[in-house]
Amino acid sequence: MILVIYRLAANVPVPGINSEVLRSMMSQLSETGSFLAFLDPAKGGLSAAGLKAALTAQVKLDAREPMERPGAARGLGVGWCLGWSVNATRGGDIFHHSGSNQTGFRCFSQFDPARGTGLVILTNGLSGGSLWVRLVSRVGDM
């Protein structure tokens, strides 16, 4: 990840990443001064075209096994767009991201722009990872 950030900052091409889209998005972010304002088109933030570009998979995961989201809508393909994993499904793209640290914090979030739904799970325990996998497997495709 550090190598990718360095290459982007140094204007060195990164295979699979559309640097023009990323550069455009980052310049819009610096002009608005706030990430939340950046997402709100009514406040001069990200335009519909900019949001579409930000949520378009810039890196396709073809060379290795895809990271499968545990929900019922199984992915047809997986890619990455600005930190979110994108599962292409028959019903449209579902975006998700998970994380953890060594103290036991586990989290998962996903959203489906076509359906207007989202889910955020935050846990504070070492078994939190298995908890969110079970929850998303059960109710994750709301």
mmCIF file of C-alpha atoms in Angstrom:
data_model
loop_
_atom_site.group_PDB
_atom_site.id
_atom_site.type_symbol
_atom_site.label_atom_id
_atom_site.label_comp_id
_atom_site.label_asym_id
_atom_site.label_seq_id
_atom_site.Cartn_x
_atom_site.Cartn_y
_atom_site.Cartn_z
ATOM 1 C CA MET A 1 0.000 0.000 0.000
ATOM 2 C CA ILE A 2 2.809 2.434 0.843
ATOM 3 C CA LEU A 3 4.399 1.727 -2.545
ATOM 4 C CA VAL A 4 1.111 2.515 -4.307
ATOM 5 C CA ILE A 5 0.741 5.804 -2.390
ATOM 6 C CA TYR A 6 4.354 6.751 -3.186
ATOM 7 C CA ARG A 7 3.917 5.930 -6.874
ATOM 8 C CA LEU A 8 0.705 7.974 -7.068
ATOM 9 C CA ALA A 9 2.312 10.942 -5.284
ATOM 10 C CA ALA A 10 5.357 10.758 -7.566
ATOM 11 C CA ASN A 11 3.144 10.526 -10.688
ATOM 12 C CA VAL A 12 4.490 7.058 -11.479
ATOM 13 C CA PRO A 13 1.826 4.971 -13.269
ATOM 14 C CA VAL A 14 0.266 2.246 -11.119
ATOM 15 C CA PRO A 15 -1.115 -0.675 -13.154
ATOM 16 C CA GLY A 16 -4.886 -0.964 -12.826
ATOM 17 C CA ILE A 17 -5.412 2.489 -11.239
ATOM 18 C CA ASN A 18 -6.898 5.339 -13.245
ATOM 19 C CA SER A 19 -4.730 8.164 -11.919
ATOM 20 C CA GLU A 20 -6.766 10.883 -13.684
ATOM 21 C CA VAL A 21 -9.935 9.893 -11.813
ATOM 22 C CA LEU A 22 -8.035 9.756 -8.529
ATOM 23 C CA ARG A 23 -6.331 13.123 -9.150
ATOM 24 C CA SER A 24 -9.685 14.744 -10.029
ATOM 25 C CA MET A 25 -11.312 13.396 -6.888
ATOM 26 C CA MET A 26 -8.466 14.488 -4.625
ATOM 27 C CA SER A 27 -8.478 18.013 -6.077
ATOM 28 C CA GLN A 28 -12.230 18.262 -5.409
ATOM 29 C CA LEU A 29 -11.647 17.055 -1.848
ATOM 30 C CA SER A 30 -8.990 19.701 -1.173
ATOM 31 C CA GLU A 31 -11.283 22.440 -2.534
ATOM 32 C CA THR A 32 -14.196 21.534 -0.236
ATOM 33 C CA GLY A 33 -12.013 21.154 2.871
ATOM 34 C CA SER A 34 -14.167 18.422 4.376
ATOM 35 C CA PHE A 35 -14.783 14.809 3.491
ATOM 36 C CA LEU A 36 -18.494 15.037 4.338
ATOM 37 C CA ALA A 37 -18.903 18.235 2.315
ATOM 38 C CA PHE A 38 -17.014 16.469 -0.438
ATOM 39 C CA LEU A 39 -19.753 13.845 -0.584
ATOM 40 C CA ASP A 40 -22.642 16.341 -0.605
ATOM 41 C CA PRO A 41 -23.322 17.683 -4.123
ATOM 42 C CA ALA A 42 -25.764 20.277 -2.709
ATOM 43 C CA LYS A 43 -22.867 21.922 -0.843
ATOM 44 C CA GLY A 44 -20.563 22.046 -3.849
ATOM 45 C CA GLY A 45 -19.013 18.680 -3.150
ATOM 46 C CA LEU A 46 -18.739 15.635 -5.328
ATOM 47 C CA SER A 47 -20.830 15.794 -8.503
ATOM 48 C CA ALA A 48 -22.855 12.827 -9.715
ATOM 49 C CA ALA A 49 -20.174 12.151 -12.338
ATOM 50 C CA GLY A 50 -17.449 12.427 -9.685
ATOM 51 C CA LEU A 51 -19.295 10.071 -7.352
ATOM 52 C CA LYS A 52 -19.755 7.587 -10.179
ATOM 53 C CA ALA A 53 -16.024 7.757 -10.941
ATOM 54 C CA ALA A 54 -15.163 7.326 -7.238
ATOM 55 C CA LEU A 55 -17.367 4.230 -7.014
ATOM 56 C CA THR A 56 -16.030 2.628 -10.189
ATOM 57 C CA ALA A 57 -13.615 -0.215 -9.566
ATOM 58 C CA GLN A 58 -10.153 1.071 -10.454
ATOM 59 C CA VAL A 59 -8.366 -2.191 -9.636
ATOM 60 C CA LYS A 60 -9.789 -5.535 -10.728
ATOM 61 C CA LEU A 61 -8.873 -8.594 -8.661
ATOM 62 C CA ASP A 62 -8.324 -11.160 -11.390
ATOM 63 C CA ALA A 63 -4.910 -12.557 -10.450
ATOM 64 C CA ARG A 64 -5.863 -13.893 -7.031
ATOM 65 C CA GLU A 65 -8.867 -15.288 -5.260
ATOM 66 C CA PRO A 66 -11.463 -12.548 -4.704
ATOM 67 C CA MET A 67 -12.384 -11.365 -1.230
ATOM 68 C CA GLU A 68 -15.954 -12.585 -1.026
ATOM 69 C CA ARG A 69 -18.497 -10.599 0.959
ATOM 70 C CA PRO A 70 -20.489 -12.927 3.236
ATOM 71 C CA GLY A 71 -23.942 -11.669 2.148
ATOM 72 C CA ALA A 72 -26.422 -13.648 0.067
ATOM 73 C CA ALA A 73 -25.875 -11.643 -3.156
ATOM 74 C CA ARG A 74 -22.810 -13.481 -4.409
ATOM 75 C CA GLY A 75 -20.368 -11.463 -6.426
ATOM 76 C CA LEU A 76 -19.767 -11.915 -10.144
ATOM 77 C CA GLY A 77 -16.448 -10.114 -9.800
ATOM 78 C CA VAL A 78 -14.509 -8.109 -7.235
ATOM 79 C CA GLY A 79 -12.560 -4.878 -7.581
ATOM 80 C CA TRP A 80 -11.308 -1.965 -5.473
ATOM 81 C CA CYS A 81 -12.310 1.688 -5.612
ATOM 82 C CA LEU A 82 -10.733 4.147 -3.174
ATOM 83 C CA GLY A 83 -10.522 1.684 -0.289
ATOM 84 C CA TRP A 84 -13.869 -0.013 -0.842
ATOM 85 C CA SER A 85 -14.140 -3.514 -2.199
ATOM 86 C CA VAL A 86 -16.721 -3.650 -4.988
ATOM 87 C CA ASN A 87 -18.763 -6.811 -5.460
ATOM 88 C CA ALA A 88 -20.453 -6.803 -8.860
ATOM 89 C CA THR A 89 -23.716 -8.729 -8.374
ATOM 90 C CA ARG A 90 -26.742 -9.404 -10.564
ATOM 91 C CA GLY A 91 -28.621 -6.709 -8.627
ATOM 92 C CA GLY A 92 -25.863 -4.093 -8.963
ATOM 93 C CA ASP A 93 -22.642 -3.222 -7.195
ATOM 94 C CA ILE A 94 -22.339 -3.673 -3.423
ATOM 95 C CA PHE A 95 -19.475 -1.811 -1.729
ATOM 96 C CA HIS A 96 -17.937 -3.092 1.498
ATOM 97 C CA HIS A 97 -14.979 -2.592 3.794
ATOM 98 C CA SER A 98 -13.829 -4.289 6.988
ATOM 99 C CA GLY A 99 -11.083 -3.715 9.487
ATOM 100 C CA SER A 100 -9.538 -4.679 12.803
ATOM 101 C CA ASN A 101 -6.734 -3.905 15.204
ATOM 102 C CA GLN A 102 -4.779 -5.904 17.762
ATOM 103 C CA THR A 103 -6.917 -4.757 20.702
ATOM 104 C CA GLY A 104 -9.984 -6.642 19.495
ATOM 105 C CA PHE A 105 -11.810 -3.961 17.526
ATOM 106 C CA ARG A 106 -13.539 -5.419 14.459
ATOM 107 C CA CYS A 107 -15.748 -3.598 11.974
ATOM 108 C CA PHE A 108 -17.630 -4.062 8.733
ATOM 109 C CA SER A 109 -19.565 -1.659 6.542
ATOM 110 C CA GLN A 110 -21.354 -2.008 3.251
ATOM 111 C CA PHE A 111 -23.740 -0.051 1.078
ATOM 112 C CA ASP A 112 -25.835 -0.654 -2.013
ATOM 113 C CA PRO A 113 -26.384 2.612 -3.919
ATOM 114 C CA ALA A 114 -29.074 1.134 -6.184
ATOM 115 C CA ARG A 115 -31.229 0.087 -3.232
ATOM 116 C CA GLY A 116 -30.230 2.975 -0.967
ATOM 117 C CA THR A 117 -29.299 0.633 1.879
ATOM 118 C CA GLY A 118 -26.268 0.375 4.108
ATOM 119 C CA LEU A 119 -24.974 -1.463 7.126
ATOM 120 C CA VAL A 120 -22.274 -0.642 9.696
ATOM 121 C CA ILE A 121 -21.159 -3.086 12.398
ATOM 122 C CA LEU A 122 -18.644 -2.070 15.085
ATOM 123 C CA THR A 123 -17.527 -4.563 17.727
ATOM 124 C CA ASN A 124 -15.137 -4.372 20.645
ATOM 125 C CA GLY A 125 -14.015 -7.946 21.161
ATOM 126 C CA LEU A 126 -11.766 -10.572 19.635
ATOM 127 C CA SER A 127 -14.748 -12.592 18.392
ATOM 128 C CA GLY A 128 -16.190 -9.547 16.612
ATOM 129 C CA GLY A 129 -14.955 -10.752 13.229
ATOM 130 C CA SER A 130 -16.977 -13.952 13.365
ATOM 131 C CA LEU A 131 -19.953 -11.969 14.703
ATOM 132 C CA TRP A 132 -20.090 -9.585 11.738
ATOM 133 C CA VAL A 133 -19.580 -12.442 9.262
ATOM 134 C CA ARG A 134 -22.609 -14.239 10.782
ATOM 135 C CA LEU A 135 -24.689 -11.033 10.854
ATOM 136 C CA VAL A 136 -23.915 -10.082 7.270
ATOM 137 C CA SER A 137 -24.535 -13.647 6.097
ATOM 138 C CA ARG A 138 -27.970 -13.415 7.660
ATOM 139 C CA VAL A 139 -29.143 -9.832 7.067
ATOM 140 C CA GLY A 140 -26.428 -8.219 4.980
ATOM 141 C CA ASP A 141 -28.433 -7.868 1.774
ATOM 142 C CA MET A 142 -31.202 -5.654 3.123
#
